[in-house]
Structure formats: C-alpha cells, structure tokens
Amino acid sequence: MIRRSVMLAAAALFMAGCATQMSAPAKRVFFIEPANGAVVTSPFKVKFGAAGMEVKPAGDETPNSGHHHVLVNMESMPAGQTIPFSDTHIHFGKGQTEAELKLAPGVYKLTMQFANKDHVSFGKEMSTSITVTVK
C-alpha cells in the first residue's frame, strides 16, 4: 500500500510539472494586422501581438517585458544589438500595440522586432516579418 501511495504521489508531481510547462506560452511576436501579402493604402493600421512577454513602455524594468519596433525592408536584428532611431527603424516605445504607418506606394517587408527597456533586441526569436503592398 505504501508503494502504491509513493507511485501515485510521483505521478501527481509529474503531471503538475507537465501542466506548468504546458501553461507557459512560447515567447513570440506577431502581426495581428495587416495580413502577410495584404494590399493597403497609406496610411494603414498595424496591430502587434506578443505572447509570453508583456508589452511595456521603454524604460519599464518589469521582467519578461519589452516593446515593439517595425523595421522597414530589413531583417531581424541580432540579440543584444541596440535598435537605432531612423526612418527604417520605427519605435513604439510608449508600449503601443497598434499604430498607423505612412509609406509611399511600393512593396515592403515589415519586420516586427521586440526589444527590452533600453531598445536592445531580443533577436530573431522575438521577431516576425510580413510583406505588404502599398497602393
């Protein structure tokens, strides 16, 4: 009877560990809109999503948090690299989860890059890209 109780206790601990691992979402960012391949007119709305991380303004020191950036016609930035301020590195340091972008007509690759309180990139794992055509 003791052996069965030990086995049941071990099984319960194993299941609790599995539930904890399954409940933590994978860390990732994604575009809610526009969809990949969308044809838009300028200005157009972009909506950002994040899982496994909180969206907070730049400077906020909350663990597991950061804010969005959109890199225009660029790849993701390596982890540890500071995202510069420029026309092709658009910062959303107030913790915005949506905004309007104004781009001239053309085809664009938009890369969403998540970064920490100091605008330091979390790397490729916390980025995603879509292509849009601006009419």
Tab-separated table of N, CA and C in Angstrom:
chain	number	residue	atom	x	y	z
A	1	MET	N	0.820	-1.198	0.000
A	1	MET	CA	0.000	0.000	0.000
A	1	MET	C	0.862	1.258	0.000
A	2	ILE	N	1.971	1.243	0.728
A	2	ILE	CA	2.864	2.394	0.756
A	2	ILE	C	3.472	2.607	-0.623
A	3	ARG	N	3.849	1.493	-1.271
A	3	ARG	CA	4.458	1.602	-2.599
A	3	ARG	C	3.483	2.256	-3.585
A	4	ARG	N	2.215	1.879	-3.519
A	4	ARG	CA	1.213	2.469	-4.411
A	4	ARG	C	1.049	3.959	-4.113
A	5	SER	N	1.067	4.357	-2.856
A	5	SER	CA	0.951	5.770	-2.482
A	5	SER	C	2.129	6.571	-3.022
A	6	VAL	N	3.324	5.995	-2.950
A	6	VAL	CA	4.513	6.668	-3.478
A	6	VAL	C	4.389	6.834	-4.984
A	7	MET	N	3.912	5.787	-5.670
A	7	MET	CA	3.759	5.861	-7.121
A	7	MET	C	2.707	6.905	-7.500
A	8	LEU	N	1.616	6.976	-6.766
A	8	LEU	CA	0.582	7.968	-7.053
A	8	LEU	C	1.100	9.382	-6.796
A	9	ALA	N	1.866	9.555	-5.745
A	9	ALA	CA	2.442	10.870	-5.445
A	9	ALA	C	3.419	11.284	-6.542
A	10	ALA	N	4.240	10.357	-6.997
A	10	ALA	CA	5.193	10.655	-8.065
A	10	ALA	C	4.449	11.018	-9.356
A	11	ALA	N	3.387	10.295	-9.667
A	11	ALA	CA	2.609	10.585	-10.867
A	11	ALA	C	1.966	11.975	-10.767
A	12	ALA	N	1.480	12.307	-9.591
A	12	ALA	CA	0.861	13.623	-9.404
A	12	ALA	C	1.883	14.733	-9.592
A	13	LEU	N	3.088	14.551	-9.071
A	13	LEU	CA	4.138	15.552	-9.252
A	13	LEU	C	4.527	15.684	-10.723
A	14	PHE	N	4.615	14.559	-11.419
A	14	PHE	CA	4.946	14.581	-12.842
A	14	PHE	C	3.886	15.344	-13.621
A	15	MET	N	2.627	15.066	-13.358
A	15	MET	CA	1.537	15.728	-14.069
A	15	MET	C	1.509	17.224	-13.761
A	16	ALA	N	1.787	17.593	-12.531
A	16	ALA	CA	1.820	19.010	-12.164
A	16	ALA	C	2.937	19.723	-12.929
A	17	GLY	N	4.084	19.081	-13.047
A	17	GLY	CA	5.190	19.654	-13.816
A	17	GLY	C	4.830	19.810	-15.270
A	18	CYS	N	4.156	18.841	-15.852
A	18	CYS	CA	3.729	18.927	-17.253
A	18	CYS	C	2.740	20.066	-17.439
A	19	ALA	N	1.812	20.209	-16.527
A	19	ALA	CA	0.810	21.272	-16.628
A	19	ALA	C	1.481	22.635	-16.556
A	20	THR	N	2.493	22.793	-15.708
A	20	THR	CA	3.197	24.059	-15.592
A	20	THR	C	3.919	24.377	-16.895
A	21	GLN	N	4.573	23.390	-17.485
A	21	GLN	CA	5.283	23.615	-18.732
A	21	GLN	C	4.320	23.924	-19.865
A	22	MET	N	3.189	23.282	-19.896
A	22	MET	CA	2.224	23.482	-20.973
A	22	MET	C	1.521	24.829	-20.853
A	23	SER	N	1.371	25.368	-19.647
A	23	SER	CA	0.624	26.601	-19.464
A	23	SER	C	1.424	27.844	-19.829
A	24	ALA	N	2.751	27.767	-19.866
A	24	ALA	CA	3.562	28.927	-20.215
A	24	ALA	C	3.636	29.046	-21.739
A	25	PRO	N	3.072	30.141	-22.300
A	25	PRO	CA	3.103	30.271	-23.760
A	25	PRO	C	4.518	30.512	-24.255
A	26	ALA	N	4.785	30.057	-25.459
A	26	ALA	CA	6.080	30.303	-26.083
A	26	ALA	C	6.219	31.801	-26.313
A	27	LYS	N	7.420	32.313	-26.148
A	27	LYS	CA	7.671	33.735	-26.379
A	27	LYS	C	7.747	33.978	-27.882
A	28	ARG	N	6.882	34.894	-28.357
A	28	ARG	CA	6.876	35.227	-29.772
A	28	ARG	C	6.115	36.526	-29.989
A	29	VAL	N	6.337	37.140	-31.139
A	29	VAL	CA	5.574	38.312	-31.549
A	29	VAL	C	4.954	38.023	-32.909
A	30	PHE	N	3.885	38.746	-33.227
A	30	PHE	CA	3.178	38.501	-34.479
A	30	PHE	C	2.379	39.733	-34.870
A	31	PHE	N	2.114	39.850	-36.167
A	31	PHE	CA	1.241	40.902	-36.671
A	31	PHE	C	-0.192	40.393	-36.590
A	32	ILE	N	-1.056	41.167	-35.968
A	32	ILE	CA	-2.486	40.871	-35.973
A	32	ILE	C	-3.068	41.382	-37.291
A	33	GLU	N	-2.628	42.575	-37.681
A	33	GLU	CA	-2.960	43.111	-38.997
A	33	GLU	C	-1.894	44.101	-39.402
A	34	PRO	N	-1.651	44.267	-40.673
A	34	PRO	CA	-2.284	43.606	-41.802
A	34	PRO	C	-1.788	42.171	-41.945
A	35	ALA	N	-2.482	41.418	-42.776
A	35	ALA	CA	-2.074	40.044	-43.055
A	35	ALA	C	-0.882	40.052	-44.010
A	36	ASN	N	-0.095	39.000	-43.948
A	36	ASN	CA	1.006	38.838	-44.884
A	36	ASN	C	0.448	38.854	-46.309
A	37	GLY	N	1.052	39.661	-47.187
A	37	GLY	CA	0.603	39.752	-48.569
A	37	GLY	C	-0.506	40.760	-48.804
A	38	ALA	N	-0.916	41.477	-47.755
A	38	ALA	CA	-2.024	42.430	-47.884
A	38	ALA	C	-1.676	43.575	-48.825
A	39	VAL	N	-2.703	44.093	-49.496
A	39	VAL	CA	-2.595	45.315	-50.290
A	39	VAL	C	-3.296	46.400	-49.473
A	40	VAL	N	-2.577	47.476	-49.173
A	40	VAL	CA	-3.097	48.521	-48.286
A	40	VAL	C	-2.926	49.881	-48.946
A	41	THR	N	-3.636	50.867	-48.397
A	41	THR	CA	-3.425	52.252	-48.802
A	41	THR	C	-2.847	53.002	-47.612
A	42	SER	N	-1.980	53.941	-47.894
A	42	SER	CA	-1.290	54.678	-46.836
A	42	SER	C	-2.108	55.899	-46.437
A	43	PRO	N	-2.223	56.176	-45.127
A	43	PRO	CA	-1.673	55.396	-44.017
A	43	PRO	C	-2.498	54.140	-43.760
A	44	PHE	N	-1.872	53.136	-43.151
A	44	PHE	CA	-2.575	51.897	-42.835
A	44	PHE	C	-2.274	51.494	-41.403
A	45	LYS	N	-3.234	50.761	-40.839
A	45	LYS	CA	-3.123	50.351	-39.439
A	45	LYS	C	-2.292	49.085	-39.325
A	46	VAL	N	-1.428	49.057	-38.316
A	46	VAL	CA	-0.723	47.842	-37.928
A	46	VAL	C	-1.098	47.549	-36.480
A	47	LYS	N	-1.350	46.282	-36.223
A	47	LYS	CA	-1.641	45.827	-34.861
A	47	LYS	C	-0.626	44.749	-34.521
A	48	PHE	N	-0.037	44.871	-33.333
A	48	PHE	CA	1.016	43.975	-32.887
A	48	PHE	C	0.505	43.034	-31.807
A	49	GLY	N	0.997	41.809	-31.818
A	49	GLY	CA	0.688	40.853	-30.770
A	49	GLY	C	1.964	40.320	-30.157
A	50	ALA	N	1.872	39.904	-28.911
A	50	ALA	CA	3.009	39.303	-28.207
A	50	ALA	C	2.482	38.199	-27.300
A	51	ALA	N	3.214	37.107	-27.242
A	51	ALA	CA	2.870	36.003	-26.344
A	51	ALA	C	4.097	35.677	-25.501
A	52	GLY	N	3.866	35.405	-24.233
A	52	GLY	CA	4.949	35.024	-23.346
A	52	GLY	C	5.771	36.187	-22.826
A	53	MET	N	5.447	37.388	-23.253
A	53	MET	CA	6.132	38.615	-22.818
A	53	MET	C	5.069	39.699	-22.658
A	54	GLU	N	5.297	40.599	-21.717
A	54	GLU	CA	4.395	41.733	-21.535
A	54	GLU	C	4.883	42.905	-22.364
A	55	VAL	N	3.947	43.661	-22.908
A	55	VAL	CA	4.295	44.880	-23.628
A	55	VAL	C	4.284	46.026	-22.619
A	56	LYS	N	5.435	46.678	-22.485
A	56	LYS	CA	5.605	47.791	-21.546
A	56	LYS	C	6.364	48.913	-22.249
A	57	PRO	N	6.228	50.149	-21.778
A	57	PRO	CA	6.975	51.247	-22.387
A	57	PRO	C	8.488	51.089	-22.196
A	58	ALA	N	9.245	51.738	-23.076
A	58	ALA	CA	10.697	51.769	-22.919
A	58	ALA	C	11.023	52.315	-21.534
A	59	GLY	N	12.033	51.771	-20.918
A	59	GLY	CA	12.437	52.205	-19.583
A	59	GLY	C	11.794	51.416	-18.460
A	60	ASP	N	10.674	50.727	-18.733
A	60	ASP	CA	9.998	49.920	-17.712
A	60	ASP	C	10.835	48.677	-17.439
A	61	GLU	N	11.133	48.427	-16.180
A	61	GLU	CA	12.018	47.332	-15.807
A	61	GLU	C	11.301	46.039	-15.427
A	62	THR	N	10.035	45.894	-15.769
A	62	THR	CA	9.290	44.679	-15.480
A	62	THR	C	9.973	43.485	-16.161
A	63	PRO	N	10.250	42.414	-15.413
A	63	PRO	CA	10.859	41.237	-16.057
A	63	PRO	C	9.963	40.677	-17.159
A	64	ASN	N	10.574	40.050	-18.153
A	64	ASN	CA	9.849	39.438	-19.285
A	64	ASN	C	8.940	40.438	-19.986
A	65	SER	N	9.474	41.622	-20.249
A	65	SER	CA	8.696	42.642	-20.953
A	65	SER	C	9.577	43.366	-21.966
A	66	GLY	N	8.913	44.120	-22.818
A	66	GLY	CA	9.606	44.919	-23.818
A	66	GLY	C	8.595	45.671	-24.651
A	67	HIS	N	9.041	46.165	-25.794
A	67	HIS	CA	8.142	46.920	-26.671
A	67	HIS	C	8.483	46.629	-28.129
A	68	HIS	N	7.569	47.035	-29.013
A	68	HIS	CA	7.658	46.718	-30.432
A	68	HIS	C	8.442	47.765	-31.221
A	69	HIS	N	9.014	47.308	-32.317
A	69	HIS	CA	9.655	48.145	-33.330
A	69	HIS	C	9.273	47.550	-34.682
A	70	VAL	N	9.175	48.383	-35.699
A	70	VAL	CA	8.986	47.891	-37.062
A	70	VAL	C	10.203	48.319	-37.869
A	71	LEU	N	10.831	47.341	-38.491
A	71	LEU	CA	11.992	47.575	-39.344
A	71	LEU	C	11.504	47.474	-40.789
A	72	VAL	N	11.706	48.531	-41.563
A	72	VAL	CA	11.195	48.591	-42.923
A	72	VAL	C	12.268	48.092	-43.890
A	73	ASN	N	11.891	47.045	-44.640
A	73	ASN	CA	12.784	46.409	-45.617
A	73	ASN	C	14.089	45.942	-44.994
A	74	MET	N	13.965	45.368	-43.806
A	74	MET	CA	15.145	44.883	-43.077
A	74	MET	C	14.848	43.524	-42.453
A	75	GLU	N	15.917	42.792	-42.161
A	75	GLU	CA	15.827	41.538	-41.426
A	75	GLU	C	15.766	41.848	-39.932
A	76	SER	N	15.537	40.820	-39.116
A	76	SER	CA	15.557	41.000	-37.666
A	76	SER	C	16.954	41.411	-37.231
A	77	MET	N	17.021	42.007	-36.055
A	77	MET	CA	18.310	42.433	-35.516
A	77	MET	C	18.829	41.391	-34.534
A	78	PRO	N	20.132	41.166	-34.522
A	78	PRO	CA	20.699	40.178	-33.604
A	78	PRO	C	20.403	40.519	-32.138
A	79	ALA	N	20.251	39.499	-31.336
A	79	ALA	CA	20.046	39.699	-29.900
A	79	ALA	C	21.226	40.482	-29.329
A	80	GLY	N	20.908	41.434	-28.470
A	80	GLY	CA	21.937	42.233	-27.820
A	80	GLY	C	22.292	43.508	-28.558
A	81	GLN	N	21.807	43.677	-29.781
A	81	GLN	CA	22.108	44.880	-30.560
A	81	GLN	C	21.043	45.942	-30.295
A	82	THR	N	21.476	47.178	-30.090
A	82	THR	CA	20.548	48.283	-29.847
A	82	THR	C	19.911	48.716	-31.170
A	83	ILE	N	18.601	48.902	-31.145
A	83	ILE	CA	17.865	49.316	-32.334
A	83	ILE	C	18.022	50.832	-32.483
A	84	PRO	N	18.585	51.281	-33.608
A	84	PRO	CA	18.776	52.727	-33.784
A	84	PRO	C	17.460	53.439	-34.067
A	85	PHE	N	17.499	54.753	-33.970
A	85	PHE	CA	16.352	55.586	-34.327
A	85	PHE	C	16.588	56.090	-35.744
A	86	SER	N	15.702	55.709	-36.688
A	86	SER	CA	15.818	56.166	-38.068
A	86	SER	C	14.473	55.983	-38.763
A	87	ASP	N	14.392	56.386	-40.020
A	87	ASP	CA	13.154	56.234	-40.791
A	87	ASP	C	12.823	54.768	-41.058
A	88	THR	N	13.826	53.895	-41.009
A	88	THR	CA	13.595	52.471	-41.270
A	88	THR	C	13.557	51.635	-39.994
A	89	HIS	N	13.738	52.273	-38.843
A	89	HIS	CA	13.645	51.621	-37.528
A	89	HIS	C	12.593	52.393	-36.730
A	90	ILE	N	11.350	51.976	-36.833
A	90	ILE	CA	10.247	52.724	-36.222
A	90	ILE	C	10.001	52.184	-34.816
A	91	HIS	N	10.123	53.057	-33.832
A	91	HIS	CA	9.995	52.686	-32.418
A	91	HIS	C	8.580	52.924	-31.907
A	92	PHE	N	8.130	52.002	-31.082
A	92	PHE	CA	6.847	52.131	-30.395
A	92	PHE	C	7.107	52.025	-28.898
A	93	GLY	N	7.958	52.947	-28.426
A	93	GLY	CA	8.472	52.926	-27.059
A	93	GLY	C	7.486	53.314	-25.983
A	94	LYS	N	6.285	53.715	-26.364
A	94	LYS	CA	5.265	54.016	-25.349
A	94	LYS	C	4.472	52.767	-24.995
A	95	GLY	N	4.876	51.646	-25.607
A	95	GLY	CA	4.164	50.395	-25.343
A	95	GLY	C	2.954	50.210	-26.244
A	96	GLN	N	2.928	50.895	-27.380
A	96	GLN	CA	1.796	50.792	-28.289
A	96	GLN	C	1.661	49.367	-28.834
A	97	THR	N	0.422	48.957	-29.018
A	97	THR	CA	0.138	47.667	-29.650
A	97	THR	C	-0.561	47.853	-30.993
A	98	GLU	N	-0.765	49.112	-31.391
A	98	GLU	CA	-1.254	49.411	-32.733
A	98	GLU	C	-0.854	50.832	-33.084
A	99	ALA	N	-0.760	51.076	-34.391
A	99	ALA	CA	-0.351	52.391	-34.876
A	99	ALA	C	-0.698	52.499	-36.350
A	100	GLU	N	-0.521	53.688	-36.910
A	100	GLU	CA	-0.674	53.888	-38.344
A	100	GLU	C	0.704	54.107	-38.940
A	101	LEU	N	0.952	53.446	-40.060
A	101	LEU	CA	2.196	53.639	-40.797
A	101	LEU	C	1.898	54.371	-42.084
A	102	LYS	N	2.773	55.303	-42.444
A	102	LYS	CA	2.672	56.031	-43.709
A	102	LYS	C	3.872	55.642	-44.551
A	103	LEU	N	3.604	54.971	-45.662
A	103	LEU	CA	4.657	54.565	-46.580
A	103	LEU	C	4.251	54.925	-48.009
A	104	ALA	N	5.220	55.285	-48.815
A	104	ALA	CA	4.972	55.581	-50.221
A	104	ALA	C	4.540	54.301	-50.933
A	105	PRO	N	3.872	54.418	-52.074
A	105	PRO	CA	3.490	53.215	-52.809
A	105	PRO	C	4.707	52.324	-53.098
A	106	GLY	N	4.480	51.018	-52.985
A	106	GLY	CA	5.552	50.060	-53.236
A	106	GLY	C	5.319	48.785	-52.456
A	107	VAL	N	6.251	47.860	-52.593
A	107	VAL	CA	6.209	46.585	-51.867
A	107	VAL	C	7.228	46.677	-50.734
A	108	TYR	N	6.791	46.309	-49.535
A	108	TYR	CA	7.636	46.442	-48.355
A	108	TYR	C	7.673	45.150	-47.547
A	109	LYS	N	8.835	44.878	-47.007
A	109	LYS	CA	8.979	43.845	-45.984
A	109	LYS	C	8.955	44.579	-44.648
A	110	LEU	N	8.010	44.224	-43.783
A	110	LEU	CA	7.913	44.810	-42.443
A	110	LEU	C	8.330	43.748	-41.435
A	111	THR	N	9.361	44.043	-40.672
A	111	THR	CA	9.832	43.116	-39.645
A	111	THR	C	9.530	43.713	-38.285
A	112	MET	N	8.705	43.017	-37.517
A	112	MET	CA	8.437	43.437	-36.150
A	112	MET	C	9.545	42.867	-35.273
A	113	GLN	N	10.193	43.742	-34.516
A	113	GLN	CA	11.288	43.327	-33.630
A	113	GLN	C	10.953	43.756	-32.214
A	114	PHE	N	10.950	42.817	-31.291
A	114	PHE	CA	10.692	43.115	-29.883
A	114	PHE	C	12.024	43.411	-29.220
A	115	ALA	N	12.036	44.388	-28.329
A	115	ALA	CA	13.275	44.776	-27.650
A	115	ALA	C	12.979	45.128	-26.200
A	116	ASN	N	14.035	45.174	-25.400
A	116	ASN	CA	13.868	45.435	-23.970
A	116	ASN	C	13.708	46.922	-23.676
A	117	LYS	N	13.736	47.254	-22.404
A	117	LYS	CA	13.514	48.618	-21.931
A	117	LYS	C	14.477	49.637	-22.526
A	118	ASP	N	15.665	49.162	-22.945
A	118	ASP	CA	16.702	50.033	-23.498
A	118	ASP	C	16.800	49.934	-25.017
A	119	HIS	N	15.786	49.385	-25.676
A	119	HIS	CA	15.752	49.206	-27.133
A	119	HIS	C	16.791	48.190	-27.602
A	120	VAL	N	17.152	47.253	-26.739
A	120	VAL	CA	18.102	46.207	-27.103
A	120	VAL	C	17.305	44.999	-27.603
A	121	SER	N	17.609	44.565	-28.817
A	121	SER	CA	16.869	43.495	-29.491
A	121	SER	C	16.918	42.178	-28.731
A	122	PHE	N	15.780	41.481	-28.721
A	122	PHE	CA	15.721	40.115	-28.208
A	122	PHE	C	16.096	39.105	-29.296
A	123	GLY	N	16.391	39.574	-30.496
A	123	GLY	CA	16.865	38.701	-31.564
A	123	GLY	C	15.770	38.111	-32.431
A	124	LYS	N	16.212	37.236	-33.318
A	124	LYS	CA	15.331	36.626	-34.319
A	124	LYS	C	14.143	35.911	-33.682
A	125	GLU	N	14.334	35.294	-32.525
A	125	GLU	CA	13.261	34.546	-31.861
A	125	GLU	C	12.087	35.440	-31.493
A	126	MET	N	12.356	36.732	-31.317
A	126	MET	CA	11.283	37.671	-30.961
A	126	MET	C	11.068	38.666	-32.103
A	127	SER	N	11.003	38.124	-33.315
A	127	SER	CA	10.710	38.942	-34.484
A	127	SER	C	9.856	38.139	-35.451
A	128	THR	N	9.228	38.834	-36.368
A	128	THR	CA	8.465	38.196	-37.439
A	128	THR	C	8.352	39.186	-38.586
A	129	SER	N	8.208	38.688	-39.790
A	129	SER	CA	8.142	39.564	-40.961
A	129	SER	C	6.922	39.255	-41.813
A	130	ILE	N	6.408	40.303	-42.440
A	130	ILE	CA	5.339	40.169	-43.442
A	130	ILE	C	5.713	41.058	-44.626
A	131	THR	N	5.038	40.831	-45.728
A	131	THR	CA	5.182	41.677	-46.908
A	131	THR	C	3.840	42.337	-47.174
A	132	VAL	N	3.878	43.651	-47.446
A	132	VAL	CA	2.666	44.385	-47.805
A	132	VAL	C	2.930	45.186	-49.068
A	133	THR	N	1.881	45.407	-49.823
A	133	THR	CA	1.955	46.269	-50.998
A	133	THR	C	1.138	47.520	-50.693
A	134	VAL	N	1.781	48.674	-50.764
A	134	VAL	CA	1.100	49.945	-50.534
A	134	VAL	C	0.718	50.506	-51.898
A	135	LYS	N	-0.581	50.755	-52.084
A	135	LYS	CA	-1.090	51.321	-53.357
A	135	LYS	C	-1.152	52.822	-53.274
